[in-house]
Coordinates of C-alpha atoms and ligand atoms in Angstrom, one line a residue:
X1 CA 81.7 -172.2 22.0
X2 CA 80.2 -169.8 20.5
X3 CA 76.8 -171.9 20.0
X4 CA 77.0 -172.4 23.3
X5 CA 76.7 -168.6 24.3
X6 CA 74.2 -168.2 21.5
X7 CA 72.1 -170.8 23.5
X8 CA 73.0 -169.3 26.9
X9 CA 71.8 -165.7 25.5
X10 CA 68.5 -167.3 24.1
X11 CA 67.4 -169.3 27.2
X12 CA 68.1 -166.4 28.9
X13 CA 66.1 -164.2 26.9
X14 CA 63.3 -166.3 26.7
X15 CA 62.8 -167.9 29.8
X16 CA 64.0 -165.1 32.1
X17 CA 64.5 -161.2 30.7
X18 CA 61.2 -161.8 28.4
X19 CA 59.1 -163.3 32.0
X20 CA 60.4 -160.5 34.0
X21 CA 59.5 -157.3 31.5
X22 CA 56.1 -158.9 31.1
X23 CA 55.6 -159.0 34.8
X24 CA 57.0 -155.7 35.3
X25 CA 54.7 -154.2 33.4
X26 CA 52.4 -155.8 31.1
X27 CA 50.8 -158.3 33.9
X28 CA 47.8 -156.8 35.1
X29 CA 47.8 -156.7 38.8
X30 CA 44.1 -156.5 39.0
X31 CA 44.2 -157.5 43.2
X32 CA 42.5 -157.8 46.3
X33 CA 44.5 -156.6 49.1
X34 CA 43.1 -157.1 52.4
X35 CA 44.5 -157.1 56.1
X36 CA 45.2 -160.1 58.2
X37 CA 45.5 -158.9 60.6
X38 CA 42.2 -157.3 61.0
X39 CA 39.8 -159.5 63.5
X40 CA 36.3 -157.9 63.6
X41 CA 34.8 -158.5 66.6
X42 CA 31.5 -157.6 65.8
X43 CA 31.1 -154.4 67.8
X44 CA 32.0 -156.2 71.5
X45 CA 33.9 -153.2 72.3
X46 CA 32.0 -150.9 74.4
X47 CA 31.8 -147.7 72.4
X48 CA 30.0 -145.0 74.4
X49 CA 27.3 -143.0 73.2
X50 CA 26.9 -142.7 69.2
X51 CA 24.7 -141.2 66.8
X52 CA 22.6 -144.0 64.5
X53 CA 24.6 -147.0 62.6
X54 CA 23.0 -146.5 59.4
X55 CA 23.0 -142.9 58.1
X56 CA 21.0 -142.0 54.9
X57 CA 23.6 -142.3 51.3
X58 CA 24.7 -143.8 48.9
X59 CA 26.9 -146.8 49.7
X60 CA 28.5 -149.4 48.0
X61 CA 27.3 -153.0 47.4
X62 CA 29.5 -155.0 45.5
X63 CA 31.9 -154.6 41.5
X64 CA 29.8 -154.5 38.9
X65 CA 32.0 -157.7 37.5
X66 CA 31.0 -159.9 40.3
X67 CA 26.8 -159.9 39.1
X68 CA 26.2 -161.3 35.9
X69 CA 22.8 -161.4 34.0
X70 CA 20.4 -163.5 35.7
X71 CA 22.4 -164.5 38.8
X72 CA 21.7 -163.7 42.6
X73 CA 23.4 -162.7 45.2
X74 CA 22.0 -162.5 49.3
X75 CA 23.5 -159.1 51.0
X76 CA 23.4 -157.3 54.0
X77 CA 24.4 -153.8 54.7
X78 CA 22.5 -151.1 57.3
X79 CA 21.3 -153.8 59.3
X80 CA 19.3 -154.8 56.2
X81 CA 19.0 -158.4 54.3
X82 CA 18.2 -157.5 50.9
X83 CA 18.6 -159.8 47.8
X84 CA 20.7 -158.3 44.7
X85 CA 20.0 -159.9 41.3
X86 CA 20.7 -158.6 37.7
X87 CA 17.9 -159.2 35.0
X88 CA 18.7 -160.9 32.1
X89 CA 18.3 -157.0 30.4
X90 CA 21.5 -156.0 32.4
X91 CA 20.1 -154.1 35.3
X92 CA 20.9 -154.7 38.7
X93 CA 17.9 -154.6 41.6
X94 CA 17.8 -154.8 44.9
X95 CA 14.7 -155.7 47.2
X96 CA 14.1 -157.0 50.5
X97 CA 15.4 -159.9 50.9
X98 CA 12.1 -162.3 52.7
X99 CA 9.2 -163.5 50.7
X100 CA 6.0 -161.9 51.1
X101 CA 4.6 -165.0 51.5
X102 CA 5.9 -166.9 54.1
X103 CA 9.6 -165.2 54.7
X104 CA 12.1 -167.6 52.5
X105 CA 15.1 -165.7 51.6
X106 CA 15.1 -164.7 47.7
X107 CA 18.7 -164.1 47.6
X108 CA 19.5 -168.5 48.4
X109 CA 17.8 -170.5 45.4
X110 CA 15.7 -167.5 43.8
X111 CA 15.5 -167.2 40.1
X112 CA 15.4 -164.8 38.0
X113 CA 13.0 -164.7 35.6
X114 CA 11.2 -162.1 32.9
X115 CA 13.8 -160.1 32.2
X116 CA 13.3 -158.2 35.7
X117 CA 12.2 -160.4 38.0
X118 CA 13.2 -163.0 40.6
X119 CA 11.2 -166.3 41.6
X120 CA 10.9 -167.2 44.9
X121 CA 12.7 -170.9 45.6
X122 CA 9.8 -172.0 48.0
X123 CA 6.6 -171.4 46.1
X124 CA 7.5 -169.7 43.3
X125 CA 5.7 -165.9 43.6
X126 CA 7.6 -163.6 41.8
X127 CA 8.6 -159.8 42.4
X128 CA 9.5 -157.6 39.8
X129 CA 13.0 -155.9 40.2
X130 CA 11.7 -152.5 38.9
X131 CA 9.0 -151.7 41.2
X132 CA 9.2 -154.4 44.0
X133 CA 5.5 -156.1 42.7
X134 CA 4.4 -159.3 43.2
X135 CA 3.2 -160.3 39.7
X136 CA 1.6 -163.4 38.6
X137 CA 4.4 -165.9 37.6
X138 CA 4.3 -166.9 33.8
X139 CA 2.3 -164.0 32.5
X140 CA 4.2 -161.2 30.4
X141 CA 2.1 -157.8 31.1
X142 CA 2.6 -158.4 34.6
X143 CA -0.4 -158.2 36.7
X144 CA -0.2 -157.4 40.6
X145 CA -1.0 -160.2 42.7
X146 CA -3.9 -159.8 44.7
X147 CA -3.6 -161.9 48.7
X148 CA -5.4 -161.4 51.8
X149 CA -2.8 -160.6 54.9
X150 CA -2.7 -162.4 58.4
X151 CA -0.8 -161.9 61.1
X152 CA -0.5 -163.4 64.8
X153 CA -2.8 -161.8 67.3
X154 CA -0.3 -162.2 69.9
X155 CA 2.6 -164.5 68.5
X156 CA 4.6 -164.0 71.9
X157 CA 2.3 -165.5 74.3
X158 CA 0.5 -167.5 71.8
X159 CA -3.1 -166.3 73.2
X160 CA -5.8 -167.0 70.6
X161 CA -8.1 -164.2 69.3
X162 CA -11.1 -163.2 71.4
X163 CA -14.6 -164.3 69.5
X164 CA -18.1 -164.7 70.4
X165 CA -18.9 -168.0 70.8
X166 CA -15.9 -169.5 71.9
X167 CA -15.8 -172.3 69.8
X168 CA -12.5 -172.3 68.2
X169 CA -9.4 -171.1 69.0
X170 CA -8.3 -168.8 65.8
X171 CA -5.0 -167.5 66.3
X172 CA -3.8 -165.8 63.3
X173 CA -6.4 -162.9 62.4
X174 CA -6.8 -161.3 58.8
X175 CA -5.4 -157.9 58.8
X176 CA -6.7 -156.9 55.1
X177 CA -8.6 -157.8 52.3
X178 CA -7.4 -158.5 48.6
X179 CA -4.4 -156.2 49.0
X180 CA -1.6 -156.0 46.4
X181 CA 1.9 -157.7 47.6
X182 CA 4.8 -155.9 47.1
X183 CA 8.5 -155.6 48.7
X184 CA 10.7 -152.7 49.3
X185 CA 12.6 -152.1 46.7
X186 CA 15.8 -150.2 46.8
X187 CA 17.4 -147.6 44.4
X188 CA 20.7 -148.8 42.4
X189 CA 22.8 -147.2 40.4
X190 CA 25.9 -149.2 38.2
X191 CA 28.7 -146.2 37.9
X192 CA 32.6 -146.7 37.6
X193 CA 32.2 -150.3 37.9
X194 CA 30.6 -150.3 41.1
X195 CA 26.8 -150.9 42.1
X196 CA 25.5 -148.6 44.3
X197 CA 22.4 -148.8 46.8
X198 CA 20.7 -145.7 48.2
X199 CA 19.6 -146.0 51.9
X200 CA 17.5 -143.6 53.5
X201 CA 15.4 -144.1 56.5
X202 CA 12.4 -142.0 55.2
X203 CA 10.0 -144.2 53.4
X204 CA 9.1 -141.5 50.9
X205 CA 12.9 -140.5 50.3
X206 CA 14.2 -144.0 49.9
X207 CA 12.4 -144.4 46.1
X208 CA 13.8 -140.3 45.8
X209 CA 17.8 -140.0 46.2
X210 CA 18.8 -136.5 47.4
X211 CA 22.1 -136.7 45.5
X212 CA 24.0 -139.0 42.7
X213 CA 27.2 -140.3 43.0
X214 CA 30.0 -138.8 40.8
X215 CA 30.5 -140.8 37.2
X216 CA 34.1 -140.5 36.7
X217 CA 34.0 -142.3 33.0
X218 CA 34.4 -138.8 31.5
X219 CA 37.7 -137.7 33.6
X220 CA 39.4 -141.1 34.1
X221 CA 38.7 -141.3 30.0
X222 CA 40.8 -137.7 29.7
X223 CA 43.0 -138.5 31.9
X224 CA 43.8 -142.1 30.2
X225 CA 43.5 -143.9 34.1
X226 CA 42.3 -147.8 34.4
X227 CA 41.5 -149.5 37.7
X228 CA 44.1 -151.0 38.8
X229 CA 43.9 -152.2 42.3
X230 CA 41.5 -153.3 45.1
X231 CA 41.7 -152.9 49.3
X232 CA 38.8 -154.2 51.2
X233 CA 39.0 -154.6 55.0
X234 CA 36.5 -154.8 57.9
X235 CA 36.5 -152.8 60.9
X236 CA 35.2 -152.1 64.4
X237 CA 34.0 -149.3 64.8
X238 CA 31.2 -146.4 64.0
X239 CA 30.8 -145.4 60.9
X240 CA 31.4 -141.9 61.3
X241 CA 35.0 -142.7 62.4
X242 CA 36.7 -143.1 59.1
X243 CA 35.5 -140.5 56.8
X244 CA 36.3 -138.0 60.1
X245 CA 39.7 -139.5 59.8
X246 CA 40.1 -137.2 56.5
X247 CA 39.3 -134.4 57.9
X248 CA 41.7 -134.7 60.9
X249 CA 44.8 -132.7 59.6
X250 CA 46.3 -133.3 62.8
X251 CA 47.1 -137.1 62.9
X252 CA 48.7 -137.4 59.9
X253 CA 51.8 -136.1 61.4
X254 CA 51.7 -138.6 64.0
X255 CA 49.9 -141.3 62.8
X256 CA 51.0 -141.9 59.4
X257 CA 55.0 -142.1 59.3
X258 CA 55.9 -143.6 56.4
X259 CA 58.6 -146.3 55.0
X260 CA 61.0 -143.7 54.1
X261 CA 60.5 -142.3 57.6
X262 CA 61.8 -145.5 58.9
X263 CA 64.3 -145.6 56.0
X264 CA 66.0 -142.6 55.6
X265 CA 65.6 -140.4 58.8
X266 CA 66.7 -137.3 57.7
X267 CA 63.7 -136.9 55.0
X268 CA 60.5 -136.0 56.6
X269 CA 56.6 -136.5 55.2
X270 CA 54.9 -132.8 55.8
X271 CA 51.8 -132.6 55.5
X272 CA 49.1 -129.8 54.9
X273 CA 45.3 -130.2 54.7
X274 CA 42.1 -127.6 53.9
X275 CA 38.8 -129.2 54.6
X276 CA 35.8 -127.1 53.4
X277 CA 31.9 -127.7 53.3
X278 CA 31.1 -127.4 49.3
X279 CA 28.4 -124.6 50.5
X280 CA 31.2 -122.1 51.6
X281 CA 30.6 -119.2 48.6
X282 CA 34.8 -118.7 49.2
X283 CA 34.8 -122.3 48.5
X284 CA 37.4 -121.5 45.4
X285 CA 39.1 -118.5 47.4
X286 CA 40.1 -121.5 49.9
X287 CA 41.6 -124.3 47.9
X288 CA 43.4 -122.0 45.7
X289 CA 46.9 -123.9 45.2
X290 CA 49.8 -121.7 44.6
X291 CA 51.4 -124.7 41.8
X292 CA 49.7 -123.4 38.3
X293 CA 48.8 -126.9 37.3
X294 CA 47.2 -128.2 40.4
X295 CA 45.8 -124.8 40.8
X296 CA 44.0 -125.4 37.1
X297 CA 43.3 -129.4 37.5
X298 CA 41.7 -128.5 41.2
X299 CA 39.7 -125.6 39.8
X300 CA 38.4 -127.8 37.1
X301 CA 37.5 -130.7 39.0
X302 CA 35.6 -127.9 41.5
X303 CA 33.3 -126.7 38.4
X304 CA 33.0 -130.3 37.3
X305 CA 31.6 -132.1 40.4
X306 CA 30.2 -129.6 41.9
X307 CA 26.5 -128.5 41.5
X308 CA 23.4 -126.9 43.1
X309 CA 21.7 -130.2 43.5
X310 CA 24.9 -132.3 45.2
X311 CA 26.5 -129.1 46.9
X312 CA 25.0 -129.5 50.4
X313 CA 26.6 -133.4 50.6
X314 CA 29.7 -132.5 49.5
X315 CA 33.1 -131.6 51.6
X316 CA 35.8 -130.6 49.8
X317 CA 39.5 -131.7 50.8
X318 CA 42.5 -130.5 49.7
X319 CA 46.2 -132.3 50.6
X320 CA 49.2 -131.2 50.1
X321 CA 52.5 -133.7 50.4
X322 CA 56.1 -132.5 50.6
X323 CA 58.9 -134.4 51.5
X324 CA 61.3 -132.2 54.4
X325 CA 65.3 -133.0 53.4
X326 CA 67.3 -131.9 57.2
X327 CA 63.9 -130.2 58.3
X328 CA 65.3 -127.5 55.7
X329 CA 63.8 -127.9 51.9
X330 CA 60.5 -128.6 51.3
X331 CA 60.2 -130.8 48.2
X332 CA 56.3 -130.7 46.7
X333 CA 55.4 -134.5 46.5
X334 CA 51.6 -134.4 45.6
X335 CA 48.1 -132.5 46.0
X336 CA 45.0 -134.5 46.6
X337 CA 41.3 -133.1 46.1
X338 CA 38.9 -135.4 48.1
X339 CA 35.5 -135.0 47.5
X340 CA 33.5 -136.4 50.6
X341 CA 29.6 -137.3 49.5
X342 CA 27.5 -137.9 51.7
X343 CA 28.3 -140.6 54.6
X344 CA 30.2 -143.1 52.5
X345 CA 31.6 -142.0 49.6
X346 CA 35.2 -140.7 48.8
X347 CA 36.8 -139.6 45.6
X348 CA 40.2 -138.4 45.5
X349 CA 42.1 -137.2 42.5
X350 CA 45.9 -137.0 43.1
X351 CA 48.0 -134.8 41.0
X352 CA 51.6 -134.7 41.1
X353 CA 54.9 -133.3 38.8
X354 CA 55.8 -137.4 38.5
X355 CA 52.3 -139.4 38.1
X356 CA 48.5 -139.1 38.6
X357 CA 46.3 -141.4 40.1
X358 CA 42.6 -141.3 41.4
X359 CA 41.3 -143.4 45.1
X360 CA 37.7 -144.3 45.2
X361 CA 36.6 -145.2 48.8
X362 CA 34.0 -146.0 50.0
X363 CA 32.7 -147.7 53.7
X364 CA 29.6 -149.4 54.1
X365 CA 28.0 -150.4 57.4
X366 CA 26.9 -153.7 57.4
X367 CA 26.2 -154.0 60.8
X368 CA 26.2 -152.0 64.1
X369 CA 30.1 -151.5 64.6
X370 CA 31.0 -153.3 61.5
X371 CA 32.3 -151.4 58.4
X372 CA 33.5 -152.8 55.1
X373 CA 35.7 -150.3 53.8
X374 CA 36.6 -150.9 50.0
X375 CA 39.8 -148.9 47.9
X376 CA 40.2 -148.6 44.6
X377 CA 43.1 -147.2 42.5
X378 CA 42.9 -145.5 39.1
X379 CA 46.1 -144.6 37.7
X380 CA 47.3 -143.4 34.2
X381 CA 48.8 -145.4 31.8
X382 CA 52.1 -145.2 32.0
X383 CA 52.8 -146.4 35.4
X384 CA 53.1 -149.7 35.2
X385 CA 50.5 -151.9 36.8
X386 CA 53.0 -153.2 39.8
X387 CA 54.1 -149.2 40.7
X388 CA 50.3 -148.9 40.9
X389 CA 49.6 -152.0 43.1
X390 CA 52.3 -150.1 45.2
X391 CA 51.0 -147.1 45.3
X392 CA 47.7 -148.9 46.5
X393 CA 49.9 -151.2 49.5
X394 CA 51.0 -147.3 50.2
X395 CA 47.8 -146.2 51.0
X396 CA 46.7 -149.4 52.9
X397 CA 49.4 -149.3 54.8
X398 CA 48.9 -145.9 56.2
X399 CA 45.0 -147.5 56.9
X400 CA 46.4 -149.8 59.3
X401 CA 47.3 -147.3 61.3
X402 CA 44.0 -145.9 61.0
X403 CA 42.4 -148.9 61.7
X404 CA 44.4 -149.8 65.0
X405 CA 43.1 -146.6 66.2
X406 CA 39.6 -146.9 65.3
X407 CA 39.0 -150.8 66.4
X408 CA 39.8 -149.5 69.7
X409 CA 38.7 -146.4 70.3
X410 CA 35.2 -145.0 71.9
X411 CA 33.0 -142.9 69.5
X412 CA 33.3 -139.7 71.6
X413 CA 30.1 -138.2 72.4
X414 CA 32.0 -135.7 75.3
X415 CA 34.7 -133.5 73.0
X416 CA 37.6 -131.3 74.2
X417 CA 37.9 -129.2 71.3
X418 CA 40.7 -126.3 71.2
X419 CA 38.9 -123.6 69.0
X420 CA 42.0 -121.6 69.3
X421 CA 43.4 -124.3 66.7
X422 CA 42.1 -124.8 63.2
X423 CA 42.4 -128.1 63.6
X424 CA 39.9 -129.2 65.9
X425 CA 37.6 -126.1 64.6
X426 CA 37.8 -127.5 61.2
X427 CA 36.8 -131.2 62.9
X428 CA 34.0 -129.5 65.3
X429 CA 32.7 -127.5 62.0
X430 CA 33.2 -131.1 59.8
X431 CA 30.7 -132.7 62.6
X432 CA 28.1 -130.5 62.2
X433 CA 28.1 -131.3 58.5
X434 CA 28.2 -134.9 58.8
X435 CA 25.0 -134.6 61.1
X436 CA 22.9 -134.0 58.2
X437 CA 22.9 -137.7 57.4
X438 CA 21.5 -138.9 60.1
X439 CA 18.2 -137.5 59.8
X440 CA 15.2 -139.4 61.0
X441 CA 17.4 -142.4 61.5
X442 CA 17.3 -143.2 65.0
X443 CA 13.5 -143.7 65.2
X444 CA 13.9 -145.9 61.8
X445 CA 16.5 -148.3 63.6
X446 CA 15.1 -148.6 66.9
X447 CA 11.4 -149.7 65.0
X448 CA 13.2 -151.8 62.4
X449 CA 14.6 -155.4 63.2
X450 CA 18.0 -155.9 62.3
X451 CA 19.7 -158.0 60.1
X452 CA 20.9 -161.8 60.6
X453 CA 23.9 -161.8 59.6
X454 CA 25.2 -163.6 56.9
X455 CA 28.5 -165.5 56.6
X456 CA 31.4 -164.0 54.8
X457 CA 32.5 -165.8 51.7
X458 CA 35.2 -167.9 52.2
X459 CA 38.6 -167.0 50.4
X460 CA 39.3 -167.1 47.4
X461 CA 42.5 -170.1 46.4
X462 CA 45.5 -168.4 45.4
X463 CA 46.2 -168.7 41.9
X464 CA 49.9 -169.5 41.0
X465 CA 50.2 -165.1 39.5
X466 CA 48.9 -164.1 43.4
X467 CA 51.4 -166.7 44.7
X468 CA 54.3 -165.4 42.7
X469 CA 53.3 -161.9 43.5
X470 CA 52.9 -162.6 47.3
X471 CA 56.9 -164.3 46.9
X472 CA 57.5 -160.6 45.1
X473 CA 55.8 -158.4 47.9
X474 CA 57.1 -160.4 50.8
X475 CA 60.6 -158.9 49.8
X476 CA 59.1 -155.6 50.3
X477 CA 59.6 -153.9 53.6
X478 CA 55.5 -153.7 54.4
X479 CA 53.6 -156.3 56.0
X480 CA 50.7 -156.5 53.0
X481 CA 49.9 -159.5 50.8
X482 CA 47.4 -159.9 47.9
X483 CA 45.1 -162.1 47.7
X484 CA 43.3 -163.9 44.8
X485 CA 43.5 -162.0 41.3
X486 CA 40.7 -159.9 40.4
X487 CA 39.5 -158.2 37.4
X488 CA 37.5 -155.1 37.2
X489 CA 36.2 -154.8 33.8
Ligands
FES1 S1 7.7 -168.3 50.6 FE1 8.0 -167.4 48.7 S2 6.5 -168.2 47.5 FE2 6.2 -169.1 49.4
FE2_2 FE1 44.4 -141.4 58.7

């Protein structure tokens, strides 16, 4: 008998109690979470009259986990194909993506080769990663190759050059002599586990970034945070839209109920938002928080990001969350400082009396009226790694609602702004700051030929962890579900 309930207590232990804490807390969930829902249409939706697709920033290109030394990758982002590739000294480059030669993509059977540079599949000429050069394949000190350049004289209507004596018909015509080959290279910078690529439509600027993005090694290192979760979903719609959407203290009252909304009626999300250009001298007057400790962790973040050379990119957010009991007490929930860089980049640091986590977001435009937006959590170590994944679901959750508005909506060239209202003064002012990036673009994109586009990668197979974690989240009341297992590091 009492074997018996010896045995009972053991397999119990073992094969149940022992699972269950390990997946509570010590299983990484290191996942993609993405929307299903989500069809992108590829920009078929009239949108009225917008400013450029491709504004000039920093924007993000892919984990740093996903490139290893010496492999390849084919991209496209700003209407741009590009090859990515990481030497087998570490670095990751990025250059345009056709051959010099005769246009075969380096980014599908390219090699790379020389520490920094990558072979073309069709005829082998090589490009060096670090300055875009076409060097003479095999040799070390890397001399510039040397080609005479043709082009078409008319390749539309096939019409042959004019010559003298009428003899032949030449068609292609030599444009210049002996002239070194080189492609664009673009600027990259590795940072938090993310690889970056500057875009900016002014050739001189696009070897010169204005700004760098923030490294947060330093404050996720104090503040003892890993990554620990992963969004990425497509959307419809002009890039402008969804960084505005932070700005737009207005539509979180309507838009974003949440589950305990639903839940328990008589609790009520309140929220309360500052949005403020970095350049405002009263910048600190502003975002002063009357809570001590988020008073002293915002103030410190403020001196910490914010300098002379990254001011003018910068917009500074500030959220407060309480939770209203019988639309009587107010129960402070959480304060977020959002820094918004440039046109693509988002850091948000939460703080809270119960847990602190940081959001990195970022959207890229990959295509006219075709955004990849990407989330990432950072939280502290003691939250376990599924509260985290949770807190992550929150946040997407509250996208979708987002997103349903933006797939649909026009851009909104024609405002009706009340300038009695903070509000909409705060999203008229935020417009006029957003403007900035957009400089010089519209000539660039209607000169430059746009990308083809490339196909998505399939999905990933589920392993048998996502599987069991979907099973777990499907008994949650939010209609999210992870996909394959990913790791950061
Ligand atoms: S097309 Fe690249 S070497 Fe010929
Ligand atoms: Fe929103």
């Amino acid at each position: 008998m009492i074997a018996d309930y010896v045995q009972l207590t053991t397999t119990t232990v073992l094969f149940i109690i022992i699972p269950l804490l390990y997946l509570i807390y010590y299983r990484k969930f290191h996942y993609f979470i993405f929307d299903q829902r989500t069809k992108v249409t590829k920009g078929k939706t009239s949108r009225g009259k917008c400013p450029p697709s491709f504004p000039n920033g920093w924007f993000w290109i892919i984990n740093s986990c996903d490139l290893k030394p010496g492999h390849t990758k084919a991209i496209s982002y700003c209407g741009r194909n590009l090859v990515l590739f990481r030497g087998t000294n570490g670095t990751p480059y990025v250059l345009d993506a056709f051959c010099a030669h005769m246009g075969a993509h380096l980014g599908f059977g390219g090699k790379v080769c020389h520490s920094t540079c990558i072979e073309c599949p069709f005829h082998g000429w090589t490009f060096d990663g670090e300055t875009g050069d076409c060097v003479l394949s095999g040799v070390e000190n890397k001399i510039i190759r040397m080609a005479d350049k043709y082009e078409y004289h008319d390749i539309e209507n096939c019409t042959p050059v004019p010559n003298n004596d009428n003899t032949t018909n030449i068609y292609l015509k030599k444009v210049s002599e002996k002239e070194e080959i080189r492609l664009k290279r673009y600027i990259c910078r590795e940072i938090n586990g993310s690889i970056l690529v500057w875009y900016h439509s002014d050739e001189k600027l696009r070897e010169h970034p204005l700004y760098e993005p923030f490294d947060l090694s330093n404050e996720l290192k104090m503040n003892k945070m890993q990554p620990r979760g992963e969004s990425i979903n497509y959307i419809n719609c002009h890039i402008q839209e969804i960084p505005e959407n932070g700005a737009d203290n207005r539509h979180f009252d309507f838009l974003h109920q949440s589950i305990i909304d639903i839940i328990f009626p008589f609790l009520k999300f309140h929220w309360t938002m500052i949005s403020e250009r970095a350049t405002n001298p009263r910048l600190r007057e502003i975002m002063v928080h009357p809570h001590p400790e988020v008073n002293a962790y915002k103030m410190r973040l403020l001196d910490t990001f914010i300098n002379d050379s990254n001011r003018r990119f910068l917009n500074v957010l500030s959220l407060n969350c309480y939770i209203q009991i019988f639309s009587k007490h107010k129960i402070f929930i959480f304060n977020a400082t959002g820094f918004q860089m440039g046109p693509s980049l988002v850091y948000l640091f939460l703080w809270s009396p119960y847990f602190q986590v940081t959001f990195f977001q970022t959207v890229t435009p990959l295509e006219k009226f075709n955004q990849r937006l990407m989330h990432r959590i950072f939280s502290t170590k003691p939250i376990p790694y599924w509260l985290s994944t949770l807190m992550l679901m929150g946040e997407v959750k509250q996208l979708f609602s987002d997103m349903n508005i933006w797939n649909n909506k026009i851009f909104g060239a024609k405002l009706s702004y009340n300038m009695k209202n903070d509000a909409d003064k705060g999203l008229h002012s935020w417009r006029n700051w957003y403007t900035q990036f957009y400089e010089g673009c519209h000539e660039h994109e209607s000169k430059s030929l746009l990308c083809r586009s490339l196909a998505y990668p399939p999905p990933q197979l589920f392993s048998l962890s996502s599987k069991l974690s979907i099973c777990l989240t499907s008994l949650l009341p939010i209609d999210i579900r992870c996909s394959s297992v990913h790791s950061f590091e």
